[in-house]
Short mmCIF file of N, CA and C in Angstrom, two decimals:
data_model
loop_
_atom_site.label_atom_id
_atom_site.label_comp_id
_atom_site.label_asym_id
_atom_site.label_seq_id
_atom_site.Cartn_x
_atom_site.Cartn_y
_atom_site.Cartn_z
N MET U 472 -25.93 92.38 -17.64
CA MET U 472 -24.79 92.49 -16.73
C MET U 472 -25.09 91.76 -15.41
N MET U 473 -26.32 91.96 -14.91
CA MET U 473 -26.73 91.29 -13.68
C MET U 473 -26.72 89.78 -13.86
N PHE U 474 -27.22 89.33 -15.02
CA PHE U 474 -27.27 87.90 -15.31
C PHE U 474 -25.87 87.31 -15.36
N LEU U 475 -24.94 88.08 -15.92
CA LEU U 475 -23.56 87.62 -16.03
C LEU U 475 -22.94 87.43 -14.65
N THR U 476 -23.18 88.36 -13.75
CA THR U 476 -22.63 88.23 -12.39
C THR U 476 -23.28 87.07 -11.65
N LEU U 477 -24.54 86.80 -11.94
CA LEU U 477 -25.21 85.66 -11.31
C LEU U 477 -24.71 84.34 -11.89
N CYS U 478 -24.35 84.37 -13.16
CA CYS U 478 -23.98 83.14 -13.85
C CYS U 478 -22.56 82.69 -13.53
N LYS U 479 -21.68 83.64 -13.23
CA LYS U 479 -20.28 83.28 -13.00
C LYS U 479 -20.07 82.33 -11.81
N PRO U 480 -20.65 82.60 -10.62
CA PRO U 480 -20.48 81.64 -9.52
C PRO U 480 -21.10 80.29 -9.85
N PHE U 481 -22.22 80.31 -10.57
CA PHE U 481 -22.88 79.07 -10.97
C PHE U 481 -21.98 78.24 -11.87
N LEU U 482 -21.30 78.91 -12.81
CA LEU U 482 -20.35 78.22 -13.69
C LEU U 482 -19.19 77.65 -12.90
N ALA U 483 -18.71 78.40 -11.92
CA ALA U 483 -17.61 77.92 -11.09
C ALA U 483 -18.02 76.68 -10.31
N ILE U 484 -19.24 76.69 -9.77
CA ILE U 484 -19.76 75.54 -9.03
C ILE U 484 -19.88 74.33 -9.96
N LEU U 485 -20.41 74.56 -11.16
CA LEU U 485 -20.54 73.48 -12.14
C LEU U 485 -19.18 72.90 -12.49
N ASN U 486 -18.21 73.79 -12.69
CA ASN U 486 -16.86 73.35 -13.02
C ASN U 486 -16.28 72.48 -11.92
N SER U 487 -16.41 72.92 -10.68
CA SER U 487 -15.85 72.15 -9.56
C SER U 487 -16.57 70.81 -9.41
N CYS U 488 -17.88 70.81 -9.63
CA CYS U 488 -18.64 69.55 -9.57
C CYS U 488 -18.15 68.60 -10.64
N LEU U 489 -17.97 69.12 -11.85
CA LEU U 489 -17.53 68.29 -12.96
C LEU U 489 -16.14 67.73 -12.70
N ILE U 490 -15.24 68.56 -12.18
CA ILE U 490 -13.88 68.12 -11.90
C ILE U 490 -13.88 67.05 -10.81
N SER U 491 -14.67 67.26 -9.75
CA SER U 491 -14.71 66.26 -8.68
C SER U 491 -15.34 64.96 -9.16
N MET U 492 -16.35 65.06 -10.04
CA MET U 492 -16.96 63.87 -10.62
C MET U 492 -15.96 63.12 -11.48
N LEU U 493 -15.13 63.86 -12.21
CA LEU U 493 -14.13 63.23 -13.07
C LEU U 493 -13.03 62.56 -12.25
N ARG U 494 -12.68 63.17 -11.13
CA ARG U 494 -11.60 62.63 -10.30
C ARG U 494 -12.04 61.38 -9.55
N THR U 495 -13.31 61.36 -9.13
CA THR U 495 -13.80 60.19 -8.39
C THR U 495 -15.00 59.59 -9.12
N PRO U 496 -14.77 58.82 -10.17
CA PRO U 496 -15.88 58.19 -10.88
C PRO U 496 -16.55 57.13 -10.02
N ASN U 497 -17.85 57.18 -9.96
CA ASN U 497 -18.61 56.27 -9.12
C ASN U 497 -18.94 54.98 -9.89
N PRO U 498 -18.43 53.84 -9.42
CA PRO U 498 -18.70 52.58 -10.14
C PRO U 498 -20.15 52.12 -10.01
N TYR U 499 -20.90 52.71 -9.07
CA TYR U 499 -22.29 52.30 -8.87
C TYR U 499 -23.24 53.02 -9.82
N LEU U 500 -22.70 53.93 -10.63
CA LEU U 500 -23.56 54.62 -11.59
C LEU U 500 -23.51 53.90 -12.94
N PRO U 501 -24.59 53.22 -13.30
CA PRO U 501 -24.60 52.53 -14.60
C PRO U 501 -24.69 53.51 -15.77
N LEU U 502 -25.26 54.69 -15.51
CA LEU U 502 -25.45 55.68 -16.58
C LEU U 502 -24.34 56.73 -16.56
N TRP U 503 -23.17 56.34 -16.06
CA TRP U 503 -22.08 57.30 -15.89
C TRP U 503 -21.73 58.09 -17.14
N PRO U 504 -21.52 57.45 -18.32
CA PRO U 504 -21.15 58.25 -19.51
C PRO U 504 -22.23 59.24 -19.92
N SER U 505 -23.50 58.83 -19.82
CA SER U 505 -24.57 59.75 -20.22
C SER U 505 -24.71 60.90 -19.24
N VAL U 506 -24.48 60.64 -17.95
CA VAL U 506 -24.51 61.71 -16.95
C VAL U 506 -23.40 62.71 -17.24
N LEU U 507 -22.22 62.18 -17.55
CA LEU U 507 -21.08 63.04 -17.87
C LEU U 507 -21.37 63.88 -19.11
N MET U 508 -21.94 63.26 -20.14
CA MET U 508 -22.28 63.99 -21.36
C MET U 508 -23.31 65.08 -21.06
N PHE U 509 -24.27 64.76 -20.21
CA PHE U 509 -25.30 65.72 -19.82
C PHE U 509 -24.68 66.96 -19.18
N TRP U 510 -23.72 66.75 -18.25
CA TRP U 510 -23.06 67.86 -17.59
C TRP U 510 -22.23 68.67 -18.57
N ILE U 511 -21.54 67.98 -19.49
CA ILE U 511 -20.71 68.68 -20.48
C ILE U 511 -21.59 69.54 -21.38
N VAL U 512 -22.75 69.01 -21.78
CA VAL U 512 -23.67 69.77 -22.63
C VAL U 512 -24.18 71.01 -21.90
N ILE U 513 -24.56 70.86 -20.63
CA ILE U 513 -25.03 72.00 -19.83
C ILE U 513 -23.93 73.06 -19.73
N LEU U 514 -22.71 72.60 -19.47
CA LEU U 514 -21.57 73.50 -19.35
C LEU U 514 -21.34 74.26 -20.65
N LEU U 515 -21.40 73.56 -21.78
CA LEU U 515 -21.20 74.20 -23.08
C LEU U 515 -22.28 75.23 -23.37
N ILE U 516 -23.53 74.90 -23.03
CA ILE U 516 -24.63 75.84 -23.25
C ILE U 516 -24.41 77.11 -22.42
N LEU U 517 -24.01 76.93 -21.15
CA LEU U 517 -23.78 78.09 -20.29
C LEU U 517 -22.61 78.93 -20.79
N VAL U 518 -21.58 78.29 -21.27
CA VAL U 518 -20.44 79.03 -21.82
C VAL U 518 -20.86 79.81 -23.06
N CYS U 519 -21.69 79.21 -23.90
CA CYS U 519 -22.19 79.91 -25.10
C CYS U 519 -23.02 81.12 -24.71
N ILE U 520 -23.90 80.96 -23.73
CA ILE U 520 -24.73 82.07 -23.26
C ILE U 520 -23.85 83.19 -22.71
N ASN U 521 -22.85 82.81 -21.92
CA ASN U 521 -21.94 83.80 -21.36
C ASN U 521 -21.19 84.56 -22.44
N SER U 522 -20.67 83.86 -23.43
CA SER U 522 -19.91 84.53 -24.48
C SER U 522 -20.81 85.45 -25.31
N MET U 523 -22.07 85.04 -25.52
CA MET U 523 -23.01 85.89 -26.24
C MET U 523 -23.29 87.16 -25.45
N LEU U 524 -23.47 87.01 -24.13
CA LEU U 524 -23.74 88.17 -23.28
C LEU U 524 -22.55 89.12 -23.25
N ILE U 525 -21.35 88.56 -23.19
CA ILE U 525 -20.14 89.39 -23.20
C ILE U 525 -20.05 90.14 -24.54
N GLY U 526 -20.44 89.46 -25.61
CA GLY U 526 -20.46 90.09 -26.93
C GLY U 526 -21.46 91.23 -26.99
N LEU U 527 -22.59 91.07 -26.31
CA LEU U 527 -23.62 92.11 -26.29
C LEU U 527 -23.17 93.31 -25.47
N ILE U 528 -22.42 93.05 -24.39
CA ILE U 528 -21.92 94.14 -23.54
C ILE U 528 -20.71 94.74 -24.23
#
C-alpha cells in the first residue's frame, strides 16, 4: 500500500514528461525514437507493477 502511494505521483510525473516530450519533439535528438520507446517501456512496466499491486490488495 505504501509503495502504491509512492508510485502514483511518480507515474503522474512520468506521464506529464512523456506528454510534454511528445508535444515538443526535439530535432537535436538523433536517438529520439529509441528514447521514446524507452520511456514507453518504463511506463508500461510501472503500470504492470501497479495493477499487480492493486490485484494483491
